[in-house]
Coordinates of C-alpha atoms in Angstrom, one line a residue:
M1 CA 101.0 58.3 -33.8
V2 CA 104.7 59.2 -34.0
Q3 CA 104.2 60.5 -37.5
K4 CA 101.4 62.8 -36.5
D5 CA 102.6 64.2 -33.2
E6 CA 105.9 63.1 -31.9
R7 CA 105.8 65.7 -29.0
F8 CA 102.6 64.1 -27.8
V9 CA 104.2 60.6 -27.8
R10 CA 107.1 62.0 -25.8
R11 CA 104.8 63.6 -23.3
L12 CA 103.1 60.2 -22.7
F13 CA 106.3 59.0 -20.9
E14 CA 106.0 61.9 -18.4
L15 CA 102.3 61.5 -17.4
P16 CA 101.9 60.7 -13.7
T17 CA 99.7 57.7 -14.5
A18 CA 101.9 56.4 -17.3
E19 CA 103.3 52.9 -16.8
V20 CA 106.3 52.5 -19.1
L21 CA 107.0 48.8 -19.9
E22 CA 109.6 47.3 -22.2
T23 CA 107.4 47.4 -25.3
E24 CA 104.3 49.4 -24.4
V25 CA 103.1 52.4 -22.5
K26 CA 99.9 52.1 -20.5
V27 CA 98.3 55.3 -19.4
H28 CA 96.1 54.5 -16.4
A29 CA 93.0 56.5 -15.4
H30 CA 93.1 59.0 -12.6
V31 CA 91.5 57.4 -9.6
H32 CA 89.6 59.8 -7.4
E33 CA 90.8 59.9 -3.8
G34 CA 87.3 58.9 -2.6
Y35 CA 88.2 55.4 -3.6
S36 CA 91.1 55.2 -1.1
D37 CA 89.0 56.8 1.6
R38 CA 86.5 53.9 1.6
D39 CA 86.4 51.8 4.7
D40 CA 85.1 48.6 3.0
L41 CA 87.9 47.9 0.5
S42 CA 89.5 45.1 2.5
S43 CA 86.2 43.3 2.6
L44 CA 85.8 43.3 -1.2
S45 CA 87.0 40.6 -3.5
P46 CA 89.5 41.5 -6.2
I47 CA 86.8 41.5 -8.8
E48 CA 84.6 43.7 -6.6
Q49 CA 87.5 46.1 -6.1
S50 CA 88.2 46.2 -9.8
D51 CA 84.5 47.0 -10.5
L52 CA 84.5 49.7 -7.8
I53 CA 87.7 51.4 -8.9
E54 CA 86.3 51.8 -12.4
R55 CA 83.5 53.9 -10.9
Y56 CA 86.1 56.2 -9.3
S57 CA 88.3 56.4 -12.4
V58 CA 88.5 59.2 -15.0
C59 CA 90.5 59.0 -18.2
V60 CA 93.5 61.5 -18.0
F61 CA 92.7 62.7 -21.5
L62 CA 89.1 63.7 -20.6
R63 CA 88.6 67.5 -20.0
N64 CA 85.6 68.7 -18.1
G65 CA 83.1 70.4 -20.5
K66 CA 85.3 69.5 -23.5
G67 CA 85.3 65.7 -23.7
C68 CA 88.2 63.6 -24.9
M69 CA 91.3 65.6 -25.9
L70 CA 92.9 62.8 -27.8
D71 CA 93.1 63.0 -31.6
A72 CA 90.7 60.4 -32.9
S73 CA 93.6 58.5 -34.6
F74 CA 95.3 58.1 -31.2
K75 CA 92.4 56.3 -29.5
N76 CA 93.3 52.8 -28.7
A77 CA 91.2 49.6 -28.6
V78 CA 89.9 50.5 -25.1
C79 CA 88.8 53.9 -26.2
R80 CA 87.2 52.6 -29.3
S81 CA 85.3 49.8 -27.7
F82 CA 84.2 51.0 -24.2
I83 CA 80.5 51.4 -23.7
C84 CA 79.1 52.4 -20.4
P85 CA 77.3 49.5 -18.8
S86 CA 74.1 51.5 -18.2
V87 CA 74.0 52.3 -22.0
E88 CA 74.7 48.7 -22.9
A89 CA 71.7 47.6 -20.8
T90 CA 69.4 49.6 -23.0
L91 CA 70.5 48.0 -26.3
S92 CA 68.7 45.4 -28.2
N93 CA 70.3 41.9 -28.3
E94 CA 70.9 42.4 -32.1
L95 CA 72.7 45.7 -31.6
L96 CA 74.6 44.4 -28.7
H97 CA 75.8 41.4 -30.7
E98 CA 76.9 43.8 -33.6
I99 CA 78.8 46.0 -31.1
Q100 CA 80.5 43.0 -29.5
A101 CA 81.6 41.7 -32.9
A102 CA 83.0 45.2 -33.7
I103 CA 84.8 45.3 -30.3
H104 CA 86.3 41.8 -31.0
A105 CA 87.5 43.0 -34.4
I106 CA 89.1 46.2 -33.0
Q107 CA 90.8 44.2 -30.2
H108 CA 92.1 41.6 -32.6
E109 CA 93.6 44.2 -34.9
A110 CA 95.2 46.0 -32.0
K111 CA 96.6 42.7 -30.6
Q112 CA 98.1 41.8 -34.0
F113 CA 99.8 45.2 -34.2
H114 CA 101.1 45.1 -30.7
T115 CA 102.4 41.5 -31.1
T116 CA 104.3 42.3 -34.3
C117 CA 105.7 45.5 -32.9
K118 CA 106.7 43.9 -29.6
Q119 CA 108.5 41.0 -31.5
V120 CA 110.4 43.5 -33.7
L121 CA 111.5 45.7 -30.8
Q122 CA 112.7 42.6 -28.9
E123 CA 114.6 41.4 -31.9
L124 CA 116.3 44.8 -32.2
G125 CA 117.0 44.8 -28.4
L126 CA 115.0 48.0 -28.0
S127 CA 113.1 48.9 -24.9
L128 CA 110.7 51.8 -24.2
K129 CA 112.0 51.9 -20.7
K130 CA 115.5 52.8 -21.7
D131 CA 115.5 53.6 -25.5
H132 CA 112.7 56.2 -26.0
D133 CA 114.5 58.0 -28.8
E134 CA 115.6 54.9 -30.7
V135 CA 112.1 53.3 -30.5
I136 CA 110.5 56.5 -31.8
R137 CA 113.1 56.7 -34.7
F138 CA 112.4 53.0 -35.4
L139 CA 108.6 53.5 -35.4
K140 CA 108.8 56.5 -37.7
Q141 CA 110.9 54.4 -40.1
Y142 CA 109.0 51.1 -39.8
Y143 CA 105.5 52.7 -39.9
P144 CA 105.9 55.7 -42.3
E145 CA 103.1 58.2 -42.6
P146 CA 100.8 57.0 -45.4
D147 CA 100.7 59.0 -48.6
L148 CA 97.0 59.8 -48.9
H149 CA 97.4 61.0 -52.5
E150 CA 99.1 57.7 -53.6
K151 CA 97.0 55.9 -56.2
R152 CA 96.1 52.3 -55.3
S153 CA 95.9 49.6 -57.9

């Protein structure tokens, strides 16, 4: 991501819904104010509240009439594996099983990358909270842009 659009990466830190942690940035969905206006929230269990908030949430990268504004290569494991429950309900068991296997593979790959990256950043004493520039320089060096014209053996 830093190789393709460093300005975009830097803008992530400034998003109102961005949660900058030591080794990751989480961009939370925008929650419609209608959620907070509900009178029944205190009577709901945490799981029920979580389910309900999802119905009031919209991805900050979604543009009305245009769809997702993220470059396809920037989409994370959540983006690549989320399927609306109403669509999921229409799928055959076989297709649902295939999709769940693909979701597991995507999440496993993402987890491995994040674990490795987190470990290296911690070893270097770098934090996204306080060392944005150093982390971006490190990522550009550690994960160089692939040469698409390079011949493979």
